[in-house]
mmCIF file of C-alpha atoms in Angstrom:
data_model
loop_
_atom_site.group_PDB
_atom_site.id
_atom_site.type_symbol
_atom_site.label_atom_id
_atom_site.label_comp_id
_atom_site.label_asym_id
_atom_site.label_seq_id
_atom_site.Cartn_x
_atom_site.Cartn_y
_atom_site.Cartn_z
ATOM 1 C CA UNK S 278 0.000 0.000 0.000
ATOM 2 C CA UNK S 279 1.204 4.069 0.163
ATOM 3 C CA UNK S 280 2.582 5.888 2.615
ATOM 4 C CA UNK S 281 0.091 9.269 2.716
ATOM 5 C CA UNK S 282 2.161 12.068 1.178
ATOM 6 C CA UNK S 283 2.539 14.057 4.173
ATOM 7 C CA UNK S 284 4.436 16.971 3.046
ATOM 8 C CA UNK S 285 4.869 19.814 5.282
ATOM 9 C CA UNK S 286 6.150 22.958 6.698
ATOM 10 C CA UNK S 287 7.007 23.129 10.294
ATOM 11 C CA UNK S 288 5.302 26.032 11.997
ATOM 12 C CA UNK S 289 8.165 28.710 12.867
ATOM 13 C CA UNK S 290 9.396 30.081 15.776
ATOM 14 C CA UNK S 291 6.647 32.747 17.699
ATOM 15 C CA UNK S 292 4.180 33.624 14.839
ATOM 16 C CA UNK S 293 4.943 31.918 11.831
ATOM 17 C CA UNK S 294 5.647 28.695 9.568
ATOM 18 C CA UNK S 295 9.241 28.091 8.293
ATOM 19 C CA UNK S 296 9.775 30.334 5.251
ATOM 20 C CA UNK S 297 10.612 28.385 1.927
ATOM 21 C CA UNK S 298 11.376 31.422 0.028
ATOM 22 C CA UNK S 299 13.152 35.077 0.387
ATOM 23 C CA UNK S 300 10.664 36.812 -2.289
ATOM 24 C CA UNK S 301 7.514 37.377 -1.114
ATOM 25 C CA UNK S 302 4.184 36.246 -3.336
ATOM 26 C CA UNK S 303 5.766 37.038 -6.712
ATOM 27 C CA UNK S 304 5.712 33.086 -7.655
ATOM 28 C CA UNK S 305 4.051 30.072 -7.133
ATOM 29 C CA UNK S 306 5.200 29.203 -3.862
ATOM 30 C CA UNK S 307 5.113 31.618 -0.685
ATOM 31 C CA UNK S 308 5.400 32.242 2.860
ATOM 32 C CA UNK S 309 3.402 32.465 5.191
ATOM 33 C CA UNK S 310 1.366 35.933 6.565
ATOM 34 C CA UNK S 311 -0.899 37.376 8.549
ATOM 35 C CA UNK S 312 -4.447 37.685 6.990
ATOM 36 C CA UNK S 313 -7.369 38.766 9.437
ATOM 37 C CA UNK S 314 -10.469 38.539 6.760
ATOM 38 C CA UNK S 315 -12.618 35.620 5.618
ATOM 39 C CA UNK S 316 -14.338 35.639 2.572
ATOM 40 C CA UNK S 317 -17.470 33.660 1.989
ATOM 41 C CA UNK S 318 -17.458 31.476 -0.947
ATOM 42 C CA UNK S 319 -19.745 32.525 -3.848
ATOM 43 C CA UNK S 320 -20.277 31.674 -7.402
ATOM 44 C CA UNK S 321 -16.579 32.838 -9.320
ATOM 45 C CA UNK S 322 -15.235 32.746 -12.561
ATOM 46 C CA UNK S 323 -12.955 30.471 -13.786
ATOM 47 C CA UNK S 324 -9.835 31.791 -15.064
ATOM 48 C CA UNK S 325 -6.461 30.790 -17.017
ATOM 49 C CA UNK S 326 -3.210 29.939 -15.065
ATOM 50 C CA UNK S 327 -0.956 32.827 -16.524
ATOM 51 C CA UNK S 328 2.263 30.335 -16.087
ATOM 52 C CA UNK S 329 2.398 27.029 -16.661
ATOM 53 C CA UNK S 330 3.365 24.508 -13.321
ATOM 54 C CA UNK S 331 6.805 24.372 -12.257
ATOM 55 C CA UNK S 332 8.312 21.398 -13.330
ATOM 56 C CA UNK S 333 9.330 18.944 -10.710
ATOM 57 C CA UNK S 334 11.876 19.544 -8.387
ATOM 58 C CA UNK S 335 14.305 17.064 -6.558
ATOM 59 C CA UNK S 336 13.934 15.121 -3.371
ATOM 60 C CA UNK S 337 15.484 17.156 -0.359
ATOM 61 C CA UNK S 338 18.171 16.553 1.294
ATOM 62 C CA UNK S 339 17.985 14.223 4.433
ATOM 63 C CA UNK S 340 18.141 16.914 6.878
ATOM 64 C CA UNK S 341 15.360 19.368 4.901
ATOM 65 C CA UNK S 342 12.937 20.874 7.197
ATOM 66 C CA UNK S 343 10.219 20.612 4.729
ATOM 67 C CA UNK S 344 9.839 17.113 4.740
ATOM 68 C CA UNK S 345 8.254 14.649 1.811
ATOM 69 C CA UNK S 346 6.369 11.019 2.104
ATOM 70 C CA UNK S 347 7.718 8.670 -0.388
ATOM 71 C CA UNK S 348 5.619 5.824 -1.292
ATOM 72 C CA UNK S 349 5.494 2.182 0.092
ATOM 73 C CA UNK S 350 6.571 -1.356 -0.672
ATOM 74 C CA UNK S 351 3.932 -2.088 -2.934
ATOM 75 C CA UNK S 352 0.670 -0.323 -5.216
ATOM 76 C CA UNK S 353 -1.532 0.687 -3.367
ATOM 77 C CA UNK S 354 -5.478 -0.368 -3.301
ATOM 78 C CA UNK S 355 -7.078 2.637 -6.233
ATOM 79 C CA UNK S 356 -11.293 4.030 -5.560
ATOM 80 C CA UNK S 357 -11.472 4.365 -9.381
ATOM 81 C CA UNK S 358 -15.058 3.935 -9.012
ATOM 82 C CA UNK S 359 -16.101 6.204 -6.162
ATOM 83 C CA UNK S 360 -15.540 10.009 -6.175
ATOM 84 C CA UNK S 361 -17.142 12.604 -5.005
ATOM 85 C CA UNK S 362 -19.673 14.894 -6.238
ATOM 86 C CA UNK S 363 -18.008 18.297 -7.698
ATOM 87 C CA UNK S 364 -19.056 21.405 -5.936
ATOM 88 C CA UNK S 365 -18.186 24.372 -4.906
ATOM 89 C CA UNK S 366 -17.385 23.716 -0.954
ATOM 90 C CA UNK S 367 -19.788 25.430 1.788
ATOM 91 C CA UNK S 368 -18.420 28.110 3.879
ATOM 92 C CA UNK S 369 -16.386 27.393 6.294
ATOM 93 C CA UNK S 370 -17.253 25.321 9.701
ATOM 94 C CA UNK S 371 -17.562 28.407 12.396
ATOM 95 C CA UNK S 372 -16.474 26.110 15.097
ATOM 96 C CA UNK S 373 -12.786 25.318 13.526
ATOM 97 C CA UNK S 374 -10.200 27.691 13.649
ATOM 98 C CA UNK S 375 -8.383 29.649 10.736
ATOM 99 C CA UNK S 376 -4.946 30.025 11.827
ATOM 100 C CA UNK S 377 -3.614 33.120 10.245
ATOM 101 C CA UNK S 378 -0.394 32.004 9.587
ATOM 102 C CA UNK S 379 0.000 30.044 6.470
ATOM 103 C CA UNK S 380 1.459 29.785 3.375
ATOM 104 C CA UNK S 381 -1.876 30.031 0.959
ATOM 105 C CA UNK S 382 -2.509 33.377 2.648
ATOM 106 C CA UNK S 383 1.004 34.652 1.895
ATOM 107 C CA UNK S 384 0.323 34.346 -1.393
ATOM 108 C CA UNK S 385 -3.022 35.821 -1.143
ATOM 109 C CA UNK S 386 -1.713 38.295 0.471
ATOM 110 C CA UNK S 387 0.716 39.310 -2.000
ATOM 111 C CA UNK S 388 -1.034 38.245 -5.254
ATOM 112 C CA UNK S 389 -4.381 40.324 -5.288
ATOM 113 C CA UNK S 390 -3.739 40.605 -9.155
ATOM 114 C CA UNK S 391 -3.021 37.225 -10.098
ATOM 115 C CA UNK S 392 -6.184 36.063 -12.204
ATOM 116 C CA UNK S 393 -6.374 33.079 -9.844
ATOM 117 C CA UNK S 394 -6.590 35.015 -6.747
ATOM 118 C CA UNK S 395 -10.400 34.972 -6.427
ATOM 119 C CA UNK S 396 -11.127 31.393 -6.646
ATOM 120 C CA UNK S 397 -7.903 30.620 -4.614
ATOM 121 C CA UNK S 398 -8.745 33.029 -1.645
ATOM 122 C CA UNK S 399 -12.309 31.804 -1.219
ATOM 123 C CA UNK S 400 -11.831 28.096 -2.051
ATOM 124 C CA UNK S 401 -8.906 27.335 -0.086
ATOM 125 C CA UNK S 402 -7.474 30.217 1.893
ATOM 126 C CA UNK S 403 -11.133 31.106 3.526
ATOM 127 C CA UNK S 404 -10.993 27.364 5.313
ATOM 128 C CA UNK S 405 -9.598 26.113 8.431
ATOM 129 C CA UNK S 406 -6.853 23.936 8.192
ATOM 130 C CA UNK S 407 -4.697 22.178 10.534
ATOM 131 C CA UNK S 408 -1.367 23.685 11.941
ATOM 132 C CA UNK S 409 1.806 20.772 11.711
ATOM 133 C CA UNK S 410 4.723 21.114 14.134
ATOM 134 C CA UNK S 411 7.305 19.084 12.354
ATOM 135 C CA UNK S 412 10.204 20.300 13.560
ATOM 136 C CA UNK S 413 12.132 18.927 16.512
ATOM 137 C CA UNK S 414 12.781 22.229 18.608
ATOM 138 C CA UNK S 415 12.040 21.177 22.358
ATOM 139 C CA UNK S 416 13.028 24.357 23.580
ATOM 140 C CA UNK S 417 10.395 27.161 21.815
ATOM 141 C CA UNK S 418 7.463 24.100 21.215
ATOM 142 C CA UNK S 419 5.553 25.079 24.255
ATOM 143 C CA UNK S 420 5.254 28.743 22.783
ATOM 144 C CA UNK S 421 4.612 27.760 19.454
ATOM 145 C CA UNK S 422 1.641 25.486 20.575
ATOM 146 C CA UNK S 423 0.079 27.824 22.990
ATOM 147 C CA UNK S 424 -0.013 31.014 20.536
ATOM 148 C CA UNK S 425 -2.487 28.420 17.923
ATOM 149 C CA UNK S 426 -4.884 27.615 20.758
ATOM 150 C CA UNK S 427 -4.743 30.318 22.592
ATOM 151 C CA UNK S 428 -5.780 31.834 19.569
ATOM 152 C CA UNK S 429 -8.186 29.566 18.791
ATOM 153 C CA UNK S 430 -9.694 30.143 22.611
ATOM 154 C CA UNK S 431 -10.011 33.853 21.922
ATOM 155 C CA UNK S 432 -12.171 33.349 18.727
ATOM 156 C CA UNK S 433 -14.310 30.593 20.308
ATOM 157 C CA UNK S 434 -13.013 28.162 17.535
ATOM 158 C CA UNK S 435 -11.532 24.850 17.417
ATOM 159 C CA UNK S 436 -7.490 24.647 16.230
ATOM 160 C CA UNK S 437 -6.259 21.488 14.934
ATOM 161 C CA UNK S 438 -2.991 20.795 15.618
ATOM 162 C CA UNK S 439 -0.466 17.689 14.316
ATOM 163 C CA UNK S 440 2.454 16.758 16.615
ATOM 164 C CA UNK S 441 4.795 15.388 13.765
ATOM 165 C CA UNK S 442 8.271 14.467 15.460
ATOM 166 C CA UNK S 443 8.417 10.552 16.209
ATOM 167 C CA UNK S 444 11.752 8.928 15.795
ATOM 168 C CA UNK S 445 12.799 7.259 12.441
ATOM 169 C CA UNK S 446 9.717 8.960 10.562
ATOM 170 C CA UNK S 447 9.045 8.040 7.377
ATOM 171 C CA UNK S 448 11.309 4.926 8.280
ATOM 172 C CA UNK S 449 14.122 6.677 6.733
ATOM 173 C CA UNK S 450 12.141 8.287 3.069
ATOM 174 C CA UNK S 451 11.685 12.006 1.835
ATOM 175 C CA UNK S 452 10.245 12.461 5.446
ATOM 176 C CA UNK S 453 12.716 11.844 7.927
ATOM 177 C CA UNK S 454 13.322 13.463 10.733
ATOM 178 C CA UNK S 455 11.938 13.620 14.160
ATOM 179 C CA UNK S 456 13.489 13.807 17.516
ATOM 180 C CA UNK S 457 16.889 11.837 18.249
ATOM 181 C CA UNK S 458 15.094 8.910 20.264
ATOM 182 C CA UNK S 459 12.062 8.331 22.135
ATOM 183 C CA UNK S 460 13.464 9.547 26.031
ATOM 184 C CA UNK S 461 13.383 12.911 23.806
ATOM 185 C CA UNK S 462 10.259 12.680 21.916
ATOM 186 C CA UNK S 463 8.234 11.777 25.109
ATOM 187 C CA UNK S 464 10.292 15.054 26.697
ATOM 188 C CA UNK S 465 9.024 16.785 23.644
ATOM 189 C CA UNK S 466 5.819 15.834 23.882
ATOM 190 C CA UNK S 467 5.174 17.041 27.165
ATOM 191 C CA UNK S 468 6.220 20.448 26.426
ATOM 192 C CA UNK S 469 3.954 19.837 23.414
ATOM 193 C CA UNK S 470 0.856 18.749 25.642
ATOM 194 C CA UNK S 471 2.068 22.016 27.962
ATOM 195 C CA UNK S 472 1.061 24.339 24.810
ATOM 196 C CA UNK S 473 -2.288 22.823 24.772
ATOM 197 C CA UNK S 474 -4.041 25.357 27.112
ATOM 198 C CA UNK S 475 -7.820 24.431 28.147
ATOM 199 C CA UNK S 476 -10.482 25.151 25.493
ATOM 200 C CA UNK S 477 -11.097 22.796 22.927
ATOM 201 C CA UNK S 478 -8.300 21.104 20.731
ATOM 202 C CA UNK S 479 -8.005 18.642 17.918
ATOM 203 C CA UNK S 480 -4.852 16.507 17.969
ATOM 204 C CA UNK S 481 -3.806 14.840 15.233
ATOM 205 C CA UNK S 482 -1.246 12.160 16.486
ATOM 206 C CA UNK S 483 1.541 11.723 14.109
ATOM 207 C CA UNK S 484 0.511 10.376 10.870
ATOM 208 C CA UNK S 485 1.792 7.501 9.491
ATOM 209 C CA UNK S 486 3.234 6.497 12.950
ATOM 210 C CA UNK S 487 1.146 3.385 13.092
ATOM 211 C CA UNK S 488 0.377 2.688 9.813
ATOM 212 C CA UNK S 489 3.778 2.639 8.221
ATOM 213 C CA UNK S 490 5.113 0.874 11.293
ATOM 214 C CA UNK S 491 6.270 -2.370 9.946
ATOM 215 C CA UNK S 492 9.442 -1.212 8.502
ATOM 216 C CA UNK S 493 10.587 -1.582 12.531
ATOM 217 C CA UNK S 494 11.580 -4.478 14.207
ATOM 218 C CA UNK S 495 8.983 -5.739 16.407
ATOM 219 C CA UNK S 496 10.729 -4.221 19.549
ATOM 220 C CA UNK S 497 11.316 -0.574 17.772
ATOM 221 C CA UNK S 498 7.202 -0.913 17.133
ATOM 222 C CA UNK S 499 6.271 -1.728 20.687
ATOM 223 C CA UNK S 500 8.783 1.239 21.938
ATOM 224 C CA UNK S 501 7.135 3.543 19.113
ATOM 225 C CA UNK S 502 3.600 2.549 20.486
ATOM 226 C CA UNK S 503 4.373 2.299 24.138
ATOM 227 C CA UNK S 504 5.130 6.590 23.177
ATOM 228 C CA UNK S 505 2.111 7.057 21.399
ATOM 229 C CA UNK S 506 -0.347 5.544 24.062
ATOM 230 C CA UNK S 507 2.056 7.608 26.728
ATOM 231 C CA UNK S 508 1.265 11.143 24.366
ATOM 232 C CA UNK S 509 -2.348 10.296 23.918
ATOM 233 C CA UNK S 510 -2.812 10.609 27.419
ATOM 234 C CA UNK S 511 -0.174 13.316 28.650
ATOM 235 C CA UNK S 512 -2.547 15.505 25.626
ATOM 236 C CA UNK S 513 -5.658 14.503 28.157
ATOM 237 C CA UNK S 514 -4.510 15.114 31.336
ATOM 238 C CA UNK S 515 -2.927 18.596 30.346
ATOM 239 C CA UNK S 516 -5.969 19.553 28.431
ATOM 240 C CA UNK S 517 -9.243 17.550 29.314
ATOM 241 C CA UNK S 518 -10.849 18.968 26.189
ATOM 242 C CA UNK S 519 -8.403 17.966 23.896
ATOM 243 C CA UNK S 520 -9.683 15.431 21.316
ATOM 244 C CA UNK S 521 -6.655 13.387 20.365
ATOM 245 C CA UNK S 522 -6.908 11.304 17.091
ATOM 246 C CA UNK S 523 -4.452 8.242 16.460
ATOM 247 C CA UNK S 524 -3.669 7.127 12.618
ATOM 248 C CA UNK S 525 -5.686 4.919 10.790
ATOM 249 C CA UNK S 526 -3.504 4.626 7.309
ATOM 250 C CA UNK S 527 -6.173 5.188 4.448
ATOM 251 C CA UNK S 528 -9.067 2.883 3.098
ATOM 252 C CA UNK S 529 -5.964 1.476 0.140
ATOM 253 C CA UNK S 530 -3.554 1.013 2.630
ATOM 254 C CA UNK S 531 -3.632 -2.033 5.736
ATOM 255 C CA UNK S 532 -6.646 -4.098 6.062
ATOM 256 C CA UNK S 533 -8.978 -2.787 8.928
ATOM 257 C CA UNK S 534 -7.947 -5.845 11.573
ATOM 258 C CA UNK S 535 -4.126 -5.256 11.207
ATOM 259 C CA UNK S 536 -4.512 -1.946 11.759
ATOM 260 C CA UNK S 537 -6.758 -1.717 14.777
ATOM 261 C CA UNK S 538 -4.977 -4.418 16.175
ATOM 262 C CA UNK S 539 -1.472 -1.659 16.133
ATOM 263 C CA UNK S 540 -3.858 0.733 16.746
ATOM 264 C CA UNK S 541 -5.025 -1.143 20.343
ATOM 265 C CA UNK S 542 -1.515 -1.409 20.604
ATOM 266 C CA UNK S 543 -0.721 2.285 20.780
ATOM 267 C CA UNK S 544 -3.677 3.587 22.886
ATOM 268 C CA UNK S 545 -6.360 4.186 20.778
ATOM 269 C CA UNK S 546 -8.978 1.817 22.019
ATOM 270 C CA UNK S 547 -8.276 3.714 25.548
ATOM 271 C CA UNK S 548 -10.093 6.747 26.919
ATOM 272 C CA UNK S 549 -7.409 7.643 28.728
ATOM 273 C CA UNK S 550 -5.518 8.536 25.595
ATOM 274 C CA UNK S 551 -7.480 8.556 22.895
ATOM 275 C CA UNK S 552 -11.100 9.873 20.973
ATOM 276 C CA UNK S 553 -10.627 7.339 18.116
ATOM 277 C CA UNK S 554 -8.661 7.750 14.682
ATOM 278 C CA UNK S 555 -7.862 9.655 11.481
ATOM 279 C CA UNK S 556 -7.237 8.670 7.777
ATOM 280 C CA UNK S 557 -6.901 9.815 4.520
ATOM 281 C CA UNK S 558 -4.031 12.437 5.720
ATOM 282 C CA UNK S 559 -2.537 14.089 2.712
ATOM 283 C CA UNK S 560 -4.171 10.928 0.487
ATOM 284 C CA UNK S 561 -7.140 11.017 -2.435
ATOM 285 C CA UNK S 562 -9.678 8.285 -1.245
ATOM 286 C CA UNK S 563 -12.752 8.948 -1.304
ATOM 287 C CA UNK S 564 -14.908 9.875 1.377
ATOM 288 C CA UNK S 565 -17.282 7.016 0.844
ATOM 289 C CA UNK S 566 -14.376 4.960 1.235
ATOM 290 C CA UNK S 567 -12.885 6.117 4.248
ATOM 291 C CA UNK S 568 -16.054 6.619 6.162
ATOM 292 C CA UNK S 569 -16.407 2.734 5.615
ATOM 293 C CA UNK S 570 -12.978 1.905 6.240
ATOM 294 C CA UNK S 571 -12.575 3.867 9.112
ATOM 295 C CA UNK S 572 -15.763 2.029 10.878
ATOM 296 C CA UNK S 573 -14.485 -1.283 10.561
ATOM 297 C CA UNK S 574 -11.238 -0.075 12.151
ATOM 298 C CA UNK S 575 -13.465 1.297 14.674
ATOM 299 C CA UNK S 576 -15.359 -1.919 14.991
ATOM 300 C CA UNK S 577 -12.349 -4.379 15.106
ATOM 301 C CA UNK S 578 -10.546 -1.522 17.585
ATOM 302 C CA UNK S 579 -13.202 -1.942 20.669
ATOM 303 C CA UNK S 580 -12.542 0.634 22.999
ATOM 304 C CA UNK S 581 -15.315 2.880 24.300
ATOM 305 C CA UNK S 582 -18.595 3.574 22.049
ATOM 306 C CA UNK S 583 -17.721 7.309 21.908
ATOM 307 C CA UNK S 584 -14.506 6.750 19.498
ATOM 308 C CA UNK S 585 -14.882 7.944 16.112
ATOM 309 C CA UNK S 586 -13.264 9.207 13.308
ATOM 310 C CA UNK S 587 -12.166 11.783 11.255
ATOM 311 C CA UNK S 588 -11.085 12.579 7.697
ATOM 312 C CA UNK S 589 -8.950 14.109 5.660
ATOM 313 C CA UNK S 590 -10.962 15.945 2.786
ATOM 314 C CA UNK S 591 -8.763 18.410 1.905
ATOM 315 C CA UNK S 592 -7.717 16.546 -1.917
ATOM 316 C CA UNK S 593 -10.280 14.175 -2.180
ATOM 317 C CA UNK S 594 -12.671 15.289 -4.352
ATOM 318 C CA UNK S 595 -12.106 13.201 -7.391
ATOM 319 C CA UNK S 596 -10.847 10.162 -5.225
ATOM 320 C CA UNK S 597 -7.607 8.340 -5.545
ATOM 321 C CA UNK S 598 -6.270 8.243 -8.695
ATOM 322 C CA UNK S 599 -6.793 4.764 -10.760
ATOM 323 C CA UNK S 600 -2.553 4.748 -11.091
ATOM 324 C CA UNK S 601 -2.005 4.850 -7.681
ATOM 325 C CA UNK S 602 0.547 8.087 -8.586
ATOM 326 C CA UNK S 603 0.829 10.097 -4.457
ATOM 327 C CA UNK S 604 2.492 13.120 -5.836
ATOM 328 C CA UNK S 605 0.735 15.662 -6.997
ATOM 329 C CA UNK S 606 -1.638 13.547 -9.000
ATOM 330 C CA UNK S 607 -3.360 15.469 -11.946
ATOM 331 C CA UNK S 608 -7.115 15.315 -11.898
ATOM 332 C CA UNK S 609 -7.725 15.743 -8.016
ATOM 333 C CA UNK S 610 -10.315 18.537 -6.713
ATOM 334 C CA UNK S 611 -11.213 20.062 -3.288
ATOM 335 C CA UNK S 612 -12.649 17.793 -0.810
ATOM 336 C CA UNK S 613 -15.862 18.209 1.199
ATOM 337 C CA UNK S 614 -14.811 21.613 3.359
ATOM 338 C CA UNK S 615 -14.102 21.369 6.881
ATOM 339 C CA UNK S 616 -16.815 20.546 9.376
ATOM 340 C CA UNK S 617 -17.351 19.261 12.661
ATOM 341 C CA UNK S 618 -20.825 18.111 12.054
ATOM 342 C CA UNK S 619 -20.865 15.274 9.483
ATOM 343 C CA UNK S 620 -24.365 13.777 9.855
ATOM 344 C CA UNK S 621 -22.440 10.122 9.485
ATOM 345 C CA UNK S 622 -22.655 7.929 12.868
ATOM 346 C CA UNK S 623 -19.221 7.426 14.125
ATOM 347 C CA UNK S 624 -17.580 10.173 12.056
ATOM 348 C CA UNK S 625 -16.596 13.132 14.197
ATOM 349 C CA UNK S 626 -15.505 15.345 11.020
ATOM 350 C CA UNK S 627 -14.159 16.256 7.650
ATOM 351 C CA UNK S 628 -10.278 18.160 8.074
ATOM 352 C CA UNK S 629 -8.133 19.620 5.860
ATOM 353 C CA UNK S 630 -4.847 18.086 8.095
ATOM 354 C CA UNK S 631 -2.887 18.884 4.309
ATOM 355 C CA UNK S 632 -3.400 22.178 3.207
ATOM 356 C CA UNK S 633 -3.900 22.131 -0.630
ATOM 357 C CA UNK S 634 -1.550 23.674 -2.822
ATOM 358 C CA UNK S 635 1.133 22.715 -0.708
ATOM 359 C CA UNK S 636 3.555 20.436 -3.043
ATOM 360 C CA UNK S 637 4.400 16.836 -2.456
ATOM 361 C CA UNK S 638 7.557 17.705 -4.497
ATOM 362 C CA UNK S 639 6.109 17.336 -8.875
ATOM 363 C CA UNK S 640 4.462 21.046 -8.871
ATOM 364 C CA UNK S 641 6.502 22.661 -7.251
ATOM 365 C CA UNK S 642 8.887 22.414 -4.705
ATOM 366 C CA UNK S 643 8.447 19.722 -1.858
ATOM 367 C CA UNK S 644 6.320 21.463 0.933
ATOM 368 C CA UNK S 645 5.539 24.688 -0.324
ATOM 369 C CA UNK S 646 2.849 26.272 -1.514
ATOM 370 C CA UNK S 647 2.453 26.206 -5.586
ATOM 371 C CA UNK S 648 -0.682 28.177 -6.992
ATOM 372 C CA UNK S 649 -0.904 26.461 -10.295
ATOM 373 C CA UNK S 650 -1.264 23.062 -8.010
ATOM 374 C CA UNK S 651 -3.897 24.666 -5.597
ATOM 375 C CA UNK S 652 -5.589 26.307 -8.846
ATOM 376 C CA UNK S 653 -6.020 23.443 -10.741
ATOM 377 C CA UNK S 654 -7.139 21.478 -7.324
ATOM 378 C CA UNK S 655 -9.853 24.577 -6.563
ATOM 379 C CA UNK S 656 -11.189 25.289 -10.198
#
């Protein structure tokens, strides 16, 4: 099966994300800004990209901050048949947060006269999206945590946040990275869970940390989930309110038993640590598909009846592509837009955990923003 292509930018020291580029919003890709309006999404016109994409660029180095999923040891399972329905997405979900540092409102910020600029500021930069810490930075993570749900409290509004620092992530692909060990992630983590404050908080546990797990030995894997079960429930006892989601793979990836049984394994079937799972991060399947995957993870999990799930809608629209192509495929849309109310039993919302635009490394450079990508993805 694939690895989800979970390429990010680590969320900068005090108020921002890690910059990719020196000039500001005069290309594809961008930094992020501050932006304090949000537009409500109405009918727009469609308009030409004035450049064609950027052509692809090369992996990183090992030690890039800006990290890249590569894909697994085999193809994975396609949902040629299921996609969903085009539309234009609803406004936003008032009960998430829109953290105003990111790298789609750089470039909105800075590209009012690019012809794309009205379908990309309402389609994509008007939603909520998740904030990823991927950097290992022990020392400033505390801060950094606090000033997205603090600032989420202030508003009334739900943050989603993604701890993204295990050891040997990405077993050693585009993606690695992560603290030196686990005596240091666990360390990390707690400063991490410190940042958490008290209103309401969706965590979204390290992706790929349980699905992609079989590249370790079976010791490394019961270390790794021994530290997941142990950060599911420092995130509860800091923060009571916190909703903390562990990772489910993706309806094409491991079969439902396997991976609630790693799942049980790293404290997700426990209250104590967990509110259920999430799939589809930075992947195509369809919702369909996930919403029945995810339940018969749920169902072979146990746990408590209040577990659920939620899903990663941010590139889904058109489903997974029939080739099983991860990066950048051509032909995907928008998702369903973020909500917290779903109206499916067992299925506790829709996310955008991968902000779209943001490269997995063909359109533009590996996790930064590219407006031809998030263009073609929002028209």
């Amino acid at each position: 099966m694939v690895v989800a292509a979970c390429v990010v930018v680590a969320v900068g020291a005090a108020t921002g994300m890690i910059s990719a580029l020196d000039d500001r919003g005069r290309s594809d890709e961008a930094r992020p800004p501050e932006v304090t309006r949000s537009p409500s999404l109405e009918s727009l016109p469609l308009v030409p990209s004035p450049s064609p994409s950027a052509t692809k660029s090369p992996s990183p180095t090992p030690a890039s901050p800006t990290p890249r999923k590569k894909a697994g040891p085999s193809s994975p399972t396609p949902s040629p048949t299921r996609t969903e329905q085009t539309r234009q997405p609803p406004a936003p979900s008032a009960r998430l947060y829109r953290h105003p540092d990111s790298q789609v409102l750089e470039w909105v910020r800075g590209n009012s006269g690019d012809p794309r600029y009205a379908v990309i500021e309402a389609r994509i930069a008007a939603q909520p999206a998740a904030v990823w810490f991927a950097d290992f930075t022990p020392d400033t993570i505390t801060a950094r945590v606090r000033a997205v749900t603090s600032g989420g409290s202030a508003l009334g509004r739900v943050p989603v946040v993604v701890p993204y620092a295990i050891p040997d992530r990405d077993c050693g692909g585009y993606s690695q990275g992560g603290a030196p060990d686990l005596d240091a992630y666990d360390a990390w983590i707690d400063r991490f869970a410190a940042g958490l404050g008290s209103g309401d908080v969706i965590v979204i546990l390290e992706p790929d940390s349980v699905a992609q797990s079989e590249c370790l030995s079976a010791t490394e894997r019961a270390d790794r989930f021994a530290s997941l079960a142990r950060a599911g429930r420092a995130f509860k006892t800091a923060n009571p309110k916190a909703r903390v989601y562990y990772d489910a793979g993706h309806s094409g990836w491991n079969a439902p038993g396997k991976q609630a049984e790693w799942l049980r394994r790293a404290g997700a079937a426990s209250a104590a640590s967990s509110d259920g799972v999430f799939s589809n991060v930075s992947n195509f399947h369809a919702t369909t598909d996930e919403i029945a995957y995810d339940r018969q993870v749920l169902d072979a999990l146990g746990g408590p009846a209040s577990l659920g799930a939620v899903i990663d809608t941010s590139r889904n629209g058109a489903g997974a592509p029939a080739d099983g192509e991860w990066c950048d495929p051509a032909g995907r849309k928008l998702g369903r837009a973020p909500t917290l109310g779903t109206g499916e039993s067992r299925i506790d919302g829709y996310l955008w955990v991968k902000l779209p635009g943001e490269s997995d490394g063909c359109k533009g450079r590996p996790g930064t923003f590219t407006a031809s990508y998030a263009y073609d993805l929002a028209r």
